[in-house]
GROMACS .gro file of C-alpha atoms in nm:
model
  345
    1MET     CA    1  -2.089  -2.196   0.585
    2SER     CA    2  -2.333  -2.240   0.311
    3GLN     CA    3  -2.643  -2.013   0.287
    4ARG     CA    4  -2.870  -2.329   0.388
    5GLN     CA    5  -2.678  -2.326   0.742
    6LEU     CA    6  -2.676  -1.981   0.799
    7THR     CA    7  -2.918  -1.861   1.120
    8LYS     CA    8  -2.984  -1.576   1.295
    9ASP     CA    9  -2.753  -1.656   1.611
   10SER     CA   10  -2.460  -1.772   1.329
   11GLN     CA   11  -2.481  -1.403   1.207
   12ALA     CA   12  -2.508  -1.233   1.532
   13ARG     CA   13  -2.160  -1.424   1.617
   14THR     CA   14  -2.044  -1.255   1.275
   15LEU     CA   15  -2.153  -0.926   1.367
   16ARG     CA   16  -1.981  -0.963   1.698
   17GLY     CA   17  -1.676  -1.081   1.561
   18TRP     CA   18  -1.679  -0.771   1.336
   19MET     CA   19  -1.725  -0.558   1.622
   20LEU     CA   20  -1.441  -0.717   1.810
   21GLY     CA   21  -1.205  -0.658   1.543
   22LEU     CA   22  -1.296  -0.323   1.512
   23HIS     CA   23  -1.177  -0.260   1.867
   24ALA     CA   24  -0.862  -0.465   1.809
   25THR     CA   25  -0.775  -0.204   1.534
   26HIS     CA   26  -0.804   0.078   1.753
   27ILE     CA   27  -0.614  -0.121   2.059
   28ILE     CA   28  -0.332  -0.190   1.818
   29ASP     CA   29  -0.359   0.183   1.699
   30VAL     CA   30  -0.333   0.343   2.074
   31GLY     CA   31  -0.058   0.082   2.147
   32GLY     CA   32   0.137   0.178   1.875
   33ARG     CA   33   0.069   0.554   1.915
   34LEU     CA   34   0.166   0.537   2.292
   35GLY     CA   35   0.447   0.352   2.263
   36TYR     CA   36   0.342   0.050   2.448
   37PHE     CA   37   0.477  -0.214   2.223
   38SER     CA   38   0.829  -0.051   2.192
   39ALA     CA   39   0.803  -0.046   2.590
   40LEU     CA   40   0.738  -0.406   2.615
   41ARG     CA   41   1.014  -0.481   2.384
   42GLN     CA   42   1.243  -0.297   2.588
   43ARG     CA   43   1.187  -0.503   2.872
   44ASP     CA   44   1.223  -0.849   2.689
   45GLY     CA   45   0.866  -0.837   2.617
   46ARG     CA   46   0.728  -0.861   2.949
   47ALA     CA   47   0.577  -0.574   3.178
   48THR     CA   48   0.320  -0.490   3.432
   49ALA     CA   49   0.079  -0.203   3.308
   50ALA     CA   50   0.255   0.012   3.576
   51GLU     CA   51   0.565  -0.012   3.422
   52LEU     CA   52   0.446   0.042   3.054
   53ALA     CA   53   0.264   0.362   3.208
   54THR     CA   54   0.607   0.484   3.370
   55ALA     CA   55   0.778   0.429   3.048
   56HIS     CA   56   0.569   0.725   2.847
   57ASP     CA   57   0.462   0.906   3.127
   58LEU     CA   58   0.082   0.807   3.101
   59ASP     CA   59  -0.208   0.743   3.303
   60PRO     CA   60  -0.164   0.370   3.471
   61TRP     CA   61  -0.514   0.314   3.515
   62ARG     CA   62  -0.592   0.368   3.196
   63THR     CA   63  -0.283   0.184   3.067
   64ALA     CA   64  -0.407  -0.131   3.268
   65VAL     CA   65  -0.758  -0.096   3.093
   66TRP     CA   66  -0.555  -0.119   2.762
   67CYS     CA   67  -0.352  -0.416   2.855
   68LYS     CA   68  -0.676  -0.604   2.935
   69ALA     CA   69  -0.849  -0.520   2.637
   70ALA     CA   70  -0.522  -0.647   2.441
   71CYS     CA   71  -0.522  -0.929   2.610
   72THR     CA   72  -0.899  -0.987   2.526
   73VAL     CA   73  -0.869  -0.936   2.137
   74GLY     CA   74  -0.549  -1.184   2.175
   75ILE     CA   75  -0.284  -0.921   2.112
   76LEU     CA   76  -0.110  -0.979   2.482
   77ARG     CA   77  -0.124  -1.260   2.762
   78ALA     CA   78  -0.155  -1.208   3.115
   79THR     CA   79   0.032  -1.443   3.394
   80ASP     CA   80   0.017  -1.359   3.747
   81GLU     CA   81   0.365  -1.518   3.833
   82THR     CA   82   0.443  -1.218   4.012
   83ALA     CA   83   0.275  -0.963   4.291
   84ASP     CA   84   0.114  -0.786   3.977
   85THR     CA   85  -0.007  -0.904   3.661
   86ALA     CA   86   0.246  -0.906   3.389
   87TYR     CA   87   0.155  -0.879   3.024
   88SER     CA   88   0.343  -1.002   2.724
   89PHE     CA   89   0.266  -1.062   2.356
   90ALA     CA   90   0.080  -1.335   2.257
   91PRO     CA   91   0.260  -1.599   2.016
   92PHE     CA   92   0.383  -1.418   1.685
   93MET     CA   93   0.255  -1.072   1.772
   94ASP     CA   94   0.533  -0.931   1.850
   95GLU     CA   95   0.711  -1.014   1.503
   96LEU     CA   96   0.383  -0.941   1.346
   97LEU     CA   97   0.361  -0.583   1.507
   98ALA     CA   98   0.697  -0.479   1.512
   99ASP     CA   99   0.795  -0.164   1.305
  100ASN     CA  100   0.994  -0.395   1.042
  101ALA     CA  101   0.776  -0.688   1.014
  102PRO     CA  102   0.771  -0.775   0.656
  103ASP     CA  103   0.383  -0.732   0.611
  104LEU     CA  104   0.375  -0.375   0.811
  105LEU     CA  105   0.062  -0.471   0.998
  106THR     CA  106   0.061  -0.199   1.216
  107SER     CA  107   0.147   0.077   0.914
  108HIS     CA  108  -0.169  -0.080   0.749
  109VAL     CA  109  -0.397  -0.041   1.053
  110LEU     CA  110  -0.306   0.315   1.131
  111ALA     CA  111  -0.343   0.404   0.767
  112SER     CA  112  -0.679   0.242   0.785
  113LEU     CA  113  -0.758   0.463   1.055
  114SER     CA  114  -0.701   0.786   0.849
  115ARG     CA  115  -1.033   0.929   0.995
  116ASP     CA  116  -1.216   0.928   0.688
  117TYR     CA  117  -1.492   0.721   0.793
  118PRO     CA  118  -1.665   0.993   1.002
  119GLY     CA  119  -1.725   1.177   0.686
  120TYR     CA  120  -1.846   0.920   0.501
  121PRO     CA  121  -2.229   0.964   0.539
  122GLU     CA  122  -2.232   1.328   0.457
  123ALA     CA  123  -1.990   1.273   0.154
  124PHE     CA  124  -2.219   1.028   0.025
  125ARG     CA  125  -2.476   1.291   0.031
  126THR     CA  126  -2.311   1.552  -0.085
  127GLY     CA  127  -2.030   1.376  -0.332
  128ALA     CA  128  -1.775   1.573  -0.139
  129THR     CA  129  -1.402   1.430  -0.200
  130LYS     CA  130  -1.082   1.433   0.000
  131THR     CA  131  -0.807   1.289  -0.241
  132PHE     CA  132  -0.533   1.121  -0.128
  133HIS     CA  133  -0.330   1.440  -0.156
  134ASP     CA  134  -0.545   1.607   0.082
  135HIS     CA  135  -0.433   1.354   0.374
  136ASP     CA  136  -0.155   1.464   0.636
  137GLU     CA  137   0.181   1.342   0.653
  138ASP     CA  138   0.125   1.111   0.891
  139PHE     CA  139  -0.111   0.918   0.662
  140PHE     CA  140   0.179   0.968   0.373
  141ALA     CA  141   0.441   0.800   0.606
  142HIS     CA  142   0.233   0.525   0.662
  143GLN     CA  143   0.134   0.453   0.285
  144GLY     CA  144   0.506   0.492   0.191
  145ARG     CA  145   0.610   0.205   0.411
  146ILE     CA  146   0.338  -0.001   0.284
  147SER     CA  147   0.444   0.075  -0.048
  148ALA     CA  148   0.796  -0.017   0.010
  149LEU     CA  149   0.667  -0.410   0.060
  150ARG     CA  150   0.572  -0.410  -0.323
  151ALA     CA  151   0.934  -0.290  -0.459
  152PRO     CA  152   1.090  -0.623  -0.458
  153LEU     CA  153   0.798  -0.802  -0.627
  154ILE     CA  154   0.782  -0.519  -0.910
  155LEU     CA  155   1.170  -0.584  -0.952
  156ALA     CA  156   1.074  -0.972  -0.954
  157ALA     CA  157   0.805  -0.909  -1.228
  158ALA     CA  158   0.993  -0.685  -1.440
  159ARG     CA  159   1.272  -0.922  -1.479
  160GLN     CA  160   1.037  -1.191  -1.572
  161LEU     CA  161   0.951  -0.979  -1.884
  162PRO     CA  162   1.143  -1.009  -2.241
  163GLY     CA  163   1.449  -0.818  -2.309
  164VAL     CA  164   1.431  -0.583  -1.978
  165GLU     CA  165   1.708  -0.734  -1.821
  166GLU     CA  166   1.918  -0.673  -2.119
  167ARG     CA  167   1.820  -0.326  -2.187
  168LEU     CA  168   1.827  -0.220  -1.827
  169SER     CA  169   2.196  -0.421  -1.783
  170ALA     CA  170   2.329  -0.238  -2.052
  171GLY     CA  171   2.259   0.126  -1.957
  172GLY     CA  172   1.857   0.144  -2.052
  173THR     CA  173   1.611   0.379  -1.872
  174ILE     CA  174   1.343   0.261  -1.634
  175MET     CA  175   1.057   0.532  -1.538
  176ASP     CA  176   0.838   0.499  -1.268
  177ILE     CA  177   0.512   0.682  -1.247
  178GLY     CA  178   0.396   0.777  -0.908
  179SER     CA  179   0.710   0.663  -0.723
  180GLY     CA  180   0.637   0.784  -0.408
  181SER     CA  181   0.851   0.692  -0.131
  182GLY     CA  182   1.106   0.609  -0.402
  183THR     CA  183   1.156   0.219  -0.316
  184VAL     CA  184   1.122   0.101  -0.660
  185LEU     CA  185   1.369   0.340  -0.787
  186VAL     CA  186   1.620   0.229  -0.553
  187SER     CA  187   1.531  -0.159  -0.595
  188PHE     CA  188   1.587  -0.086  -0.989
  189ALA     CA  189   1.891   0.134  -0.946
  190GLU     CA  190   2.071  -0.114  -0.719
  191ALA     CA  191   1.987  -0.397  -0.925
  192PHE     CA  192   2.100  -0.237  -1.245
  193PRO     CA  193   2.412  -0.026  -1.165
  194GLY     CA  194   2.432   0.084  -1.512
  195CYS     CA  195   2.078   0.197  -1.590
  196GLN     CA  196   1.926   0.540  -1.557
  197VAL     CA  197   1.639   0.569  -1.305
  198ILE     CA  198   1.325   0.825  -1.314
  199GLY     CA  199   1.072   0.896  -1.088
  200ILE     CA  200   0.746   1.088  -1.165
  201GLU     CA  201   0.554   1.188  -0.838
  202PRO     CA  202   0.340   1.490  -0.761
  203LEU     CA  203   0.334   1.505  -0.385
  204PRO     CA  204   0.590   1.744  -0.271
  205TYR     CA  205   0.620   1.492   0.097
  206PHE     CA  206   0.725   1.198  -0.145
  207VAL     CA  207   0.935   1.409  -0.366
  208HIS     CA  208   1.118   1.533  -0.073
  209SER     CA  209   1.139   1.165   0.105
  210SER     CA  210   1.241   0.997  -0.217
  211ARG     CA  211   1.513   1.234  -0.265
  212GLN     CA  212   1.634   1.204   0.074
  213ARG     CA  213   1.647   0.832   0.062
  214LEU     CA  214   1.822   0.823  -0.257
  215ALA     CA  215   2.094   1.037  -0.152
  216GLU     CA  216   2.123   0.814   0.156
  217ARG     CA  217   2.188   0.517  -0.070
  218GLY     CA  218   2.444   0.692  -0.281
  219LEU     CA  219   2.215   0.744  -0.606
  220ALA     CA  220   2.113   1.086  -0.635
  221GLN     CA  221   2.371   1.110  -0.938
  222ARG     CA  222   2.189   0.845  -1.132
  223VAL     CA  223   1.847   0.849  -1.013
  224ARG     CA  224   1.630   1.163  -1.040
  225VAL     CA  225   1.286   1.228  -0.908
  226GLU     CA  226   1.076   1.458  -1.151
  227SER     CA  227   0.828   1.700  -0.930
  228VAL     CA  228   0.533   1.648  -1.177
  229GLY     CA  229   0.242   1.457  -1.227
  230GLY     CA  230   0.189   1.187  -1.507
  231GLU     CA  231  -0.041   1.468  -1.679
  232GLY     CA  232   0.280   1.691  -1.700
  233MET     CA  233   0.526   1.432  -1.844
  234ASP     CA  234   0.681   1.534  -2.116
  235PHE     CA  235   0.938   1.284  -2.236
  236ALA     CA  236   0.986   1.131  -2.598
  237GLN     CA  237   1.124   0.765  -2.665
  238THR     CA  238   1.325   0.803  -2.339
  239ALA     CA  239   1.226   0.494  -2.127
  240ASP     CA  240   1.305   0.082  -2.212
  241LEU     CA  241   1.062   0.028  -1.924
  242ILE     CA  242   0.772   0.221  -1.764
  243THR     CA  243   0.630   0.080  -1.429
  244MET     CA  244   0.279   0.222  -1.281
  245VAL     CA  245   0.201   0.064  -0.971
  246GLN     CA  246  -0.089   0.070  -0.785
  247VAL     CA  247  -0.118   0.458  -0.912
  248PHE     CA  248  -0.378   0.400  -1.195
  249HIS     CA  249  -0.692   0.398  -1.019
  250GLU     CA  250  -0.578   0.690  -0.851
  251LEU     CA  251  -0.554   0.896  -1.147
  252PRO     CA  252  -0.875   1.090  -1.253
  253ASP     CA  253  -1.072   0.898  -1.490
  254THR     CA  254  -1.067   1.212  -1.719
  255GLU     CA  255  -0.682   1.205  -1.740
  256LYS     CA  256  -0.616   0.823  -1.741
  257ILE     CA  257  -0.608   0.806  -2.135
  258ALA     CA  258  -0.396   1.136  -2.156
  259ILE     CA  259  -0.151   0.995  -1.939
  260LEU     CA  260  -0.117   0.650  -2.106
  261HIS     CA  261  -0.081   0.831  -2.430
  262ARG     CA  262   0.184   1.039  -2.248
  263CYS     CA  263   0.361   0.686  -2.143
  264HIS     CA  264   0.341   0.550  -2.489
  265HIS     CA  265   0.511   0.875  -2.588
  266ALA     CA  266   0.772   0.826  -2.343
  267LEU     CA  267   0.877   0.470  -2.409
  268LYS     CA  268   1.120   0.375  -2.685
  269PRO     CA  269   1.020   0.149  -2.974
  270GLY     CA  270   1.003  -0.176  -2.830
  271GLY     CA  271   0.975  -0.084  -2.477
  272SER     CA  272   0.706  -0.203  -2.220
  273LEU     CA  273   0.455  -0.041  -1.960
  274LEU     CA  274   0.429  -0.283  -1.640
  275LEU     CA  275   0.088  -0.170  -1.525
  276VAL     CA  276   0.009  -0.310  -1.163
  277ASP     CA  277  -0.312  -0.207  -0.988
  278ARG     CA  278  -0.645  -0.345  -0.843
  279CYS     CA  279  -0.918  -0.505  -1.118
  280ALA     CA  280  -1.307  -0.436  -1.006
  281PRO     CA  281  -1.558  -0.709  -1.038
  282GLU     CA  282  -1.745  -0.715  -1.359
  283SER     CA  283  -2.036  -0.952  -1.248
  284ALA     CA  284  -2.243  -1.086  -0.939
  285GLN     CA  285  -1.999  -1.392  -0.996
  286ASP     CA  286  -1.649  -1.175  -0.965
  287ILE     CA  287  -1.796  -1.036  -0.627
  288GLN     CA  288  -1.834  -1.348  -0.465
  289ASP     CA  289  -1.476  -1.437  -0.603
  290ARG     CA  290  -1.207  -1.391  -0.335
  291ARG     CA  291  -0.949  -1.287  -0.581
  292PHE     CA  292  -1.150  -0.985  -0.591
  293SER     CA  293  -1.209  -0.917  -0.218
  294MET     CA  294  -0.887  -0.676  -0.227
  295SER     CA  295  -1.018  -0.440  -0.525
  296ILE     CA  296  -1.384  -0.424  -0.340
  297LEU     CA  297  -1.219  -0.318  -0.004
  298GLU     CA  298  -0.991  -0.072  -0.171
  299GLN     CA  299  -1.285   0.092  -0.383
  300TRP     CA  300  -1.463   0.109  -0.026
  301PHE     CA  301  -1.171   0.237   0.192
  302GLU     CA  302  -1.105   0.522  -0.096
  303VAL     CA  303  -1.465   0.581  -0.218
  304THR     CA  304  -1.424   0.921  -0.077
  305TRP     CA  305  -1.125   1.003  -0.221
  306GLY     CA  306  -1.221   1.063  -0.604
  307ASN     CA  307  -1.055   0.712  -0.693
  308ILE     CA  308  -1.229   0.445  -0.920
  309VAL     CA  309  -1.072   0.096  -0.966
  310ASN     CA  310  -1.153   0.002  -1.330
  311THR     CA  311  -1.223  -0.343  -1.448
  312ARG     CA  312  -1.008  -0.572  -1.611
  313SER     CA  313  -1.194  -0.490  -1.945
  314GLU     CA  314  -1.186  -0.106  -1.896
  315ILE     CA  315  -0.816  -0.148  -1.849
  316LEU     CA  316  -0.738  -0.353  -2.173
  317ALA     CA  317  -0.965  -0.109  -2.358
  318MET     CA  318  -0.778   0.201  -2.252
  319LEU     CA  319  -0.436   0.042  -2.324
  320GLY     CA  320  -0.550  -0.036  -2.676
  321GLN     CA  321  -0.699   0.260  -2.754
  322THR     CA  322  -0.355   0.426  -2.656
  323GLY     CA  323  -0.177   0.202  -2.877
  324PHE     CA  324  -0.063  -0.025  -2.654
  325SER     CA  325   0.006  -0.388  -2.773
  326VAL     CA  326  -0.093  -0.612  -2.444
  327SER     CA  327   0.126  -0.934  -2.444
  328GLN     CA  328   0.062  -1.037  -2.087
  329GLU     CA  329  -0.195  -0.992  -1.792
  330ASN     CA  330  -0.155  -1.196  -1.495
  331PRO     CA  331  -0.342  -1.167  -1.154
  332ASP     CA  332  -0.070  -1.366  -0.961
  333MET     CA  333   0.255  -1.193  -1.091
  334VAL     CA  334   0.237  -0.976  -0.811
  335PRO     CA  335  -0.011  -1.111  -0.519
  336THR     CA  336  -0.375  -0.991  -0.506
  337TYR     CA  337  -0.307  -0.738  -0.787
  338TRP     CA  338  -0.362  -0.779  -1.159
  339SER     CA  339  -0.031  -0.676  -1.385
  340PHE     CA  340  -0.061  -0.582  -1.725
  341VAL     CA  341   0.209  -0.587  -1.958
  342ALA     CA  342   0.189  -0.359  -2.265
  343ASN     CA  343   0.440  -0.273  -2.552
  344LYS     CA  344   0.502  -0.020  -2.776
  345GLY     CA  345   0.565  -0.152  -3.121
   0.00000   0.00000   0.00000
């Protein structure tokens, strides 16, 4: 809709739609936490409110209210083919809200309800910060599942880089900065059985979970996770490839240059850094450009964490300042992110 077509009524409809979306998000959150979705699946996708309540010993009346609300926002649908109203998933909702759904939409919803928003007004007044590391393990678990989506994309992107496939196949080393739950480490270790893989991760929760994941996949002897932040890295000409995925904007602004220096130091001559992250808009035109929507919303979502999403120009300047030569930059290599390939001469 163009600016000329906007009316008070159309804008009111927009606001009501946003309010409905807020309710839908909470309905999904409650449905996942109370086990309504899993109970519905266990009954072949069809159950009454009483049956859903009985499955997890929940209040029947409130369960019925949830079912009706889930129908209103389009998650469920209701039928009266039996004496009691029966509920089933609306088309495709079972697939989209499944725990193993490719887009992990349920985890996105639960992570977005991190309970940070109630503290925003006070944080805006005082400048208080609650970093990523200050969140709880439930939040980390959902973030780990979301990050797993990117692992195959990062592997595919790395394989496009000149010489990377040959180096890693010949026993080279890849290092992943901010390795999180370890899914990128697993992807590279399994794709290149002869390569060495190093994860750099400061958060104890992810160090433990990634080491557990590696042990379960039989990779613990070939892949190691260093319990250290990027600022504590001390490797000299070790890696053929360093990946840094959705991590750069989470680094303290005062440490970004120092960590890029450490990455440069850790690379072998001719090695590459694959930096994948959001880029902030640089102009009013960028703000209106849909390519920047996720970057803008991510900065909003993390505004009280102390994270700063840099612009493309700022990232390029920092890479140049730390001795890198940027050979590629691509907003499409990994969808919705900017990718920078920076080389050590």
